[in-house]
Short mmCIF file of C-alpha atoms in Angstrom, two decimals:
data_model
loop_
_atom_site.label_atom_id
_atom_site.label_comp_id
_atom_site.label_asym_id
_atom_site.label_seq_id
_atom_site.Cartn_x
_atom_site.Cartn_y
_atom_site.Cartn_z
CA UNK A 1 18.97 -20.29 -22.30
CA UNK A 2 16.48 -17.38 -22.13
CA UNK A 3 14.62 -19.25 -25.30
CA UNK A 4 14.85 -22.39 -23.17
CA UNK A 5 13.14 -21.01 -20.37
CA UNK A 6 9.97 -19.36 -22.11
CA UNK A 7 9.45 -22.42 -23.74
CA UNK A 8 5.76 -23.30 -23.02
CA UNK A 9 6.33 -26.39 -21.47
CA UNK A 10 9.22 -24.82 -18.98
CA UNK A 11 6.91 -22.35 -18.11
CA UNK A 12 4.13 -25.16 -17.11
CA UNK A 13 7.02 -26.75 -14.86
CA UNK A 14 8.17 -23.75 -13.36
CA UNK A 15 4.51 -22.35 -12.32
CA UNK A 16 4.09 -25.88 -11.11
CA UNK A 17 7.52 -25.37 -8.55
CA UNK A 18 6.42 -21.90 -7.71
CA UNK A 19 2.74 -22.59 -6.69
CA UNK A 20 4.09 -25.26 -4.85
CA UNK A 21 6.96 -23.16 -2.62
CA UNK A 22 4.54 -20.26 -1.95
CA UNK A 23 1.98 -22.70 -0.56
CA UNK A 24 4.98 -23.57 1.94
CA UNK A 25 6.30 -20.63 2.32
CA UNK A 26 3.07 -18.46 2.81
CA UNK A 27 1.68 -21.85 5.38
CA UNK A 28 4.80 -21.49 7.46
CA UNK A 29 4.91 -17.11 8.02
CA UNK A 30 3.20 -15.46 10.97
CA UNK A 31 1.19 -12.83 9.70
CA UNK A 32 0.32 -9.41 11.71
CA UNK A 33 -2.30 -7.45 10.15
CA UNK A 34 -3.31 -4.20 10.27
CA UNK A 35 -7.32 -2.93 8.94
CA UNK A 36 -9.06 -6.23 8.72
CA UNK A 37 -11.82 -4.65 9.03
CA UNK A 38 -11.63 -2.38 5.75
CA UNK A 39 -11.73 -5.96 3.06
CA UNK A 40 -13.94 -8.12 5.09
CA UNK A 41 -16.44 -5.05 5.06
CA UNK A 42 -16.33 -5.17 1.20
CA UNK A 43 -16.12 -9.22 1.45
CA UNK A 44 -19.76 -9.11 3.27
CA UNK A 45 -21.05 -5.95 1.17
CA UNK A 46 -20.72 -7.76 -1.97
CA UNK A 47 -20.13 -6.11 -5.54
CA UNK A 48 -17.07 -5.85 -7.23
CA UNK A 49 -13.89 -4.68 -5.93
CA UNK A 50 -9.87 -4.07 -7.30
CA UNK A 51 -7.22 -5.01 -4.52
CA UNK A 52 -3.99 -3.19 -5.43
CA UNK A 53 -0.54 -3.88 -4.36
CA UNK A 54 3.00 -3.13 -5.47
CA UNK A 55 4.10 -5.62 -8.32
CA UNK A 56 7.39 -6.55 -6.19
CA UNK A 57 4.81 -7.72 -3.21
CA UNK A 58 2.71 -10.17 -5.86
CA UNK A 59 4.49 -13.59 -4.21
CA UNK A 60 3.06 -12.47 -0.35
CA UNK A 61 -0.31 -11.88 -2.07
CA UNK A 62 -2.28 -15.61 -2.09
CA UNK A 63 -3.18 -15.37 1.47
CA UNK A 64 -5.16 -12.00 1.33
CA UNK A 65 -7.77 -13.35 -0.14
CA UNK A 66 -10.34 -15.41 1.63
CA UNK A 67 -10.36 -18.16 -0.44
CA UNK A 68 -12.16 -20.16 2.30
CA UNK A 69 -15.47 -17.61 1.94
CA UNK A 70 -15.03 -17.68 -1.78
CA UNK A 71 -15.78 -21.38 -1.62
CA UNK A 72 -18.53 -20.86 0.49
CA UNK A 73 -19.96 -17.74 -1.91
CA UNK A 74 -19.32 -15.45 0.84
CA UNK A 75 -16.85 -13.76 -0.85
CA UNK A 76 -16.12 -12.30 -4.58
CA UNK A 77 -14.60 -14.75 -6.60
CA UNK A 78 -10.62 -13.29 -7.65
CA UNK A 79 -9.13 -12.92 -10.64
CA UNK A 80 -5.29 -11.57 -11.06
CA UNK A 81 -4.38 -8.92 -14.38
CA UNK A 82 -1.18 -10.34 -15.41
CA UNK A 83 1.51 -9.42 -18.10
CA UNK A 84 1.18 -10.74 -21.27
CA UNK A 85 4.84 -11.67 -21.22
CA UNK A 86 6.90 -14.28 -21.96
CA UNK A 87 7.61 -14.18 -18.14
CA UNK A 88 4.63 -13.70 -17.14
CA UNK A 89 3.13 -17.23 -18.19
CA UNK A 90 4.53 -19.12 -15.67
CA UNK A 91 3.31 -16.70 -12.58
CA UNK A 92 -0.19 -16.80 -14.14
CA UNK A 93 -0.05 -20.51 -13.87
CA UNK A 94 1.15 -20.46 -10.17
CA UNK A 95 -1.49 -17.74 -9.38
CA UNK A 96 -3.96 -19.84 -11.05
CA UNK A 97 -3.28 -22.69 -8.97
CA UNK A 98 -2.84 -20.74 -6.08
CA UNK A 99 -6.92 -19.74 -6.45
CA UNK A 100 -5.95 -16.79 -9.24
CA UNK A 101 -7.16 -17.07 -12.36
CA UNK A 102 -5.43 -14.45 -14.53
CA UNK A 103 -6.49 -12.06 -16.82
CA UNK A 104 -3.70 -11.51 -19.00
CA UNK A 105 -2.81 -8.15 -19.84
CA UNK A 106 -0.64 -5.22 -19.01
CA UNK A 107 -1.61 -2.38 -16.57
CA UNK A 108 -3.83 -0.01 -18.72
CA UNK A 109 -2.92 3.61 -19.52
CA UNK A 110 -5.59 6.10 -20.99
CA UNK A 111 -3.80 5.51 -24.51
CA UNK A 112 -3.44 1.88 -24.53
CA UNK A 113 -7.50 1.81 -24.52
CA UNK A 114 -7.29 3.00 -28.30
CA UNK A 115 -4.56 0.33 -29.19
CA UNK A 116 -5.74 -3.28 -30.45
CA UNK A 117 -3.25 -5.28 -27.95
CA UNK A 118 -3.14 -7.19 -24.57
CA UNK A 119 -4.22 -3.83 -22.92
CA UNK A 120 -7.24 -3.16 -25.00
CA UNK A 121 -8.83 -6.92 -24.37
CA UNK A 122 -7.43 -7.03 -20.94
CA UNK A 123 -9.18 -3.91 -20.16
CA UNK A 124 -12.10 -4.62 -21.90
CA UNK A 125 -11.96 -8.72 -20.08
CA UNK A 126 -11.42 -7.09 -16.24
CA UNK A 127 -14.62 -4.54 -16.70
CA UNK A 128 -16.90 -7.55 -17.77
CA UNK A 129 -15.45 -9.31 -14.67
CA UNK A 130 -16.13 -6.47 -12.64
CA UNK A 131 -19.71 -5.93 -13.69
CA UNK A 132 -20.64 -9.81 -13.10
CA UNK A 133 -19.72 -8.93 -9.22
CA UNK A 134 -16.26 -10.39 -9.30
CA UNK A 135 -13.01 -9.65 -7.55
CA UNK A 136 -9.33 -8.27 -9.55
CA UNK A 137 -6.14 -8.43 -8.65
CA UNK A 138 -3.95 -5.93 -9.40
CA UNK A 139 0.24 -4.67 -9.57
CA UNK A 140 -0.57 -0.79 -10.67
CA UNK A 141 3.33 -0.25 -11.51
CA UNK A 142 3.46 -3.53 -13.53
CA UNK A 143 5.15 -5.04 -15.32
CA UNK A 144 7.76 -2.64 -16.56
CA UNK A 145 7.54 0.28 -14.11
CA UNK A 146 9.04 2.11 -12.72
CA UNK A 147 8.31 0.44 -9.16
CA UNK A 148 5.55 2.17 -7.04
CA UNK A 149 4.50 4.21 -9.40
CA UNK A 150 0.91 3.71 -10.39
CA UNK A 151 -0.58 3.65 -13.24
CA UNK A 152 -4.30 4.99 -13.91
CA UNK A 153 -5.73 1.90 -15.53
CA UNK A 154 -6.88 0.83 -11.62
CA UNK A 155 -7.93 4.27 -11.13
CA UNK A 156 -10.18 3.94 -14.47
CA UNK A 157 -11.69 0.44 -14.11
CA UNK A 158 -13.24 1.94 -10.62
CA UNK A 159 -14.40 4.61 -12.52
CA UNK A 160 -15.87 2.87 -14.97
CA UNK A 161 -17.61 0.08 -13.29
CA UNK A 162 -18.72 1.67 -9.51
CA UNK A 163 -16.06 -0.82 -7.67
CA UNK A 164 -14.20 0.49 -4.56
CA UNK A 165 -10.28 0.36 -4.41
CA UNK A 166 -8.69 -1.63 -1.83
CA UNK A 167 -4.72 -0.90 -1.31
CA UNK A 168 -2.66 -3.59 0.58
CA UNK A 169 0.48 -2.91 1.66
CA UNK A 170 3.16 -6.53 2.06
CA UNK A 171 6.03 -6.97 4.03
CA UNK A 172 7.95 -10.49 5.24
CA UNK A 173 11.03 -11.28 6.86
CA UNK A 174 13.53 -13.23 5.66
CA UNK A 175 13.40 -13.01 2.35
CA UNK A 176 15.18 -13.11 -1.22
CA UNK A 177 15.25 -10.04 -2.73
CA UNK A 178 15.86 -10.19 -6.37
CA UNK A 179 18.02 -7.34 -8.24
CA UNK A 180 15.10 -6.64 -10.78
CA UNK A 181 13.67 -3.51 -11.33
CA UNK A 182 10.75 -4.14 -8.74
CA UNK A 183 12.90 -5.50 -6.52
CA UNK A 184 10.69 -8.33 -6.40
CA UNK A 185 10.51 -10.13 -2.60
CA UNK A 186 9.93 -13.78 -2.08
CA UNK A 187 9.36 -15.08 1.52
CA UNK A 188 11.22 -17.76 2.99
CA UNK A 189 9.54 -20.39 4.86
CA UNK A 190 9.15 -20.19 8.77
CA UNK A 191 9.24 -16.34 9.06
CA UNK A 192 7.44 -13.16 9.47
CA UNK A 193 5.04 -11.08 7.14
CA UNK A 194 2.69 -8.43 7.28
CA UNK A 195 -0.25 -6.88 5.55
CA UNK A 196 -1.69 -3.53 5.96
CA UNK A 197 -5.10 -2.37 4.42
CA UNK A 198 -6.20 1.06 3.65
CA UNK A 199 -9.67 2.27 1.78
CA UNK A 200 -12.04 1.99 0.07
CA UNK A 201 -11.75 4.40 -2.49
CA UNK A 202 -14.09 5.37 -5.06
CA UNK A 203 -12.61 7.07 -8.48
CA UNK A 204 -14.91 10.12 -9.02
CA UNK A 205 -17.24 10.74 -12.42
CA UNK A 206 -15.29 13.60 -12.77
CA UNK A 207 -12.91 14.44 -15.51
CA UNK A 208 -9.65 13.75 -16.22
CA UNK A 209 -7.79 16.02 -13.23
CA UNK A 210 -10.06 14.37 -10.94
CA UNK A 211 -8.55 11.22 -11.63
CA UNK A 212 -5.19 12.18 -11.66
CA UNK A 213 -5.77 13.49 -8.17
CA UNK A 214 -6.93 10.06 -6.75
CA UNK A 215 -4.36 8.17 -8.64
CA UNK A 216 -1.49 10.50 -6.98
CA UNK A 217 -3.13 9.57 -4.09
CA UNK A 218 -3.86 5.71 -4.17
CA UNK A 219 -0.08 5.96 -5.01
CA UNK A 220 0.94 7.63 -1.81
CA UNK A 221 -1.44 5.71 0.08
CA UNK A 222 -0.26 2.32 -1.00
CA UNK A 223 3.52 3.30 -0.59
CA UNK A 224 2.52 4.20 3.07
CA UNK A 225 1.06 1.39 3.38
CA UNK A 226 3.94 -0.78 2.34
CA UNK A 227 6.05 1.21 4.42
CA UNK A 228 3.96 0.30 7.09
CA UNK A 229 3.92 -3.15 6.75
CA UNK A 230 8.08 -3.14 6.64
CA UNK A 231 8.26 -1.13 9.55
CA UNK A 232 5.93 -4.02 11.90
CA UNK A 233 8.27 -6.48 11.00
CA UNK A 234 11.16 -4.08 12.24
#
């Protein structure tokens, strides 16, 4: 069955069902949101930018992005880093109809930047994305974990190409929570979600303890935030 299902026609269908429920789902919630301000400052500004959020919150995502001032090159065009896996073929091809074209890769650690896999050229694709001005999506604990723990490769790409880090904290309620190791959440039509903002942050031209320090950080920061977001739908 699992053969079945990563088959690369199944995953074609099943991107196809999921772009279409999120549409739905995400057109139906009423959103409360918290630091507007902080994106639409970058949105205006210009220059590239990496949007962060826990991998479990990647179906409330869509709707963060201004699509509407993309279209209107008011706004920097998105792209979304996604997993390389099986799994991962049929979310890139509901993100990508959803207005997110992926990258497809895993998140980067300092060591994978010496290996020649989906890291390296993932790494190497998002920093020639970010230097043309564009926008990237990431999950910093994806996509094997552990949940809401974040790894440096967001950290690094700011570093290495001058863009700001945004952090976005998700919330919605009802939902299905799944029993996977993000605990992913998928919202159910007609209810309520939230998004909270915090930064931007710049990674420092220090060395590597500098980093770590922001990247402890951004992952404090963006657990608040999610905390947040859960506790203004409570």
């Amino acid at each position: 069955m699992k053969a079945l299902l990563r088959a690369p026609a199944v995953q074609a269908v099943l991107g196809v069902i999921l772009a279409g429920y999120l549409k739905l789902a995400l057109a139906t919630q009423r959103w409360q949101v918290e630091g507007e301000d902080i994106p639409r400052a970058v949105w205006d500004h210009g220059g590239p930018v990496v949007v962060c959020f826990w991998h479990g919150r990647i179906a409330l995502t869509p709707t963060s992005w201004p699509l509407d001032r993309v279209r209107a090159g008011r706004a920097q065009q998105p792209r979304a880093l996604i997993s390389l896996s099986p799994d991962g073929a049929f979310i890139a091809g509901a993100m990508a109809r959803l207005g997110f074209p992926a990258i497809r890769g895993s998140s980067v650690k300092a060591s994978d930047t010496a290996k020649p896999k989906g890291s390296t050229a993932a790494f190497r694709e998002a920093l020639r994305w970010l230097a043309q001005g564009g926008g990237l999506a990431i999950t910093p604990d994806g996509p094997r974990g552990p949940a809401q723990t974040l790894a440096e490769g967001a950290v690094l790409l700011a570093q290495r190409s001058g863009a700001p880090i945004l952090l976005l904290g998700l919330a919605c309620t009802p939902a299905i929570r799944l029993k996977s190791w993000d605990r992913t959440v998928i919202p159910l039509p007609f209810g309520r979600a939230a998004r909270v903002w915090d930064g931007p942050f710049l990674a420092p031209r220090a060395g590597r303890e500098g980093l770590e320090g922001l990247r402890l950080e951004l992952e404090r920061r963006l657990t608040a935030a999610t905390d947040r977001a859960e506790a203004l739908l409570a």
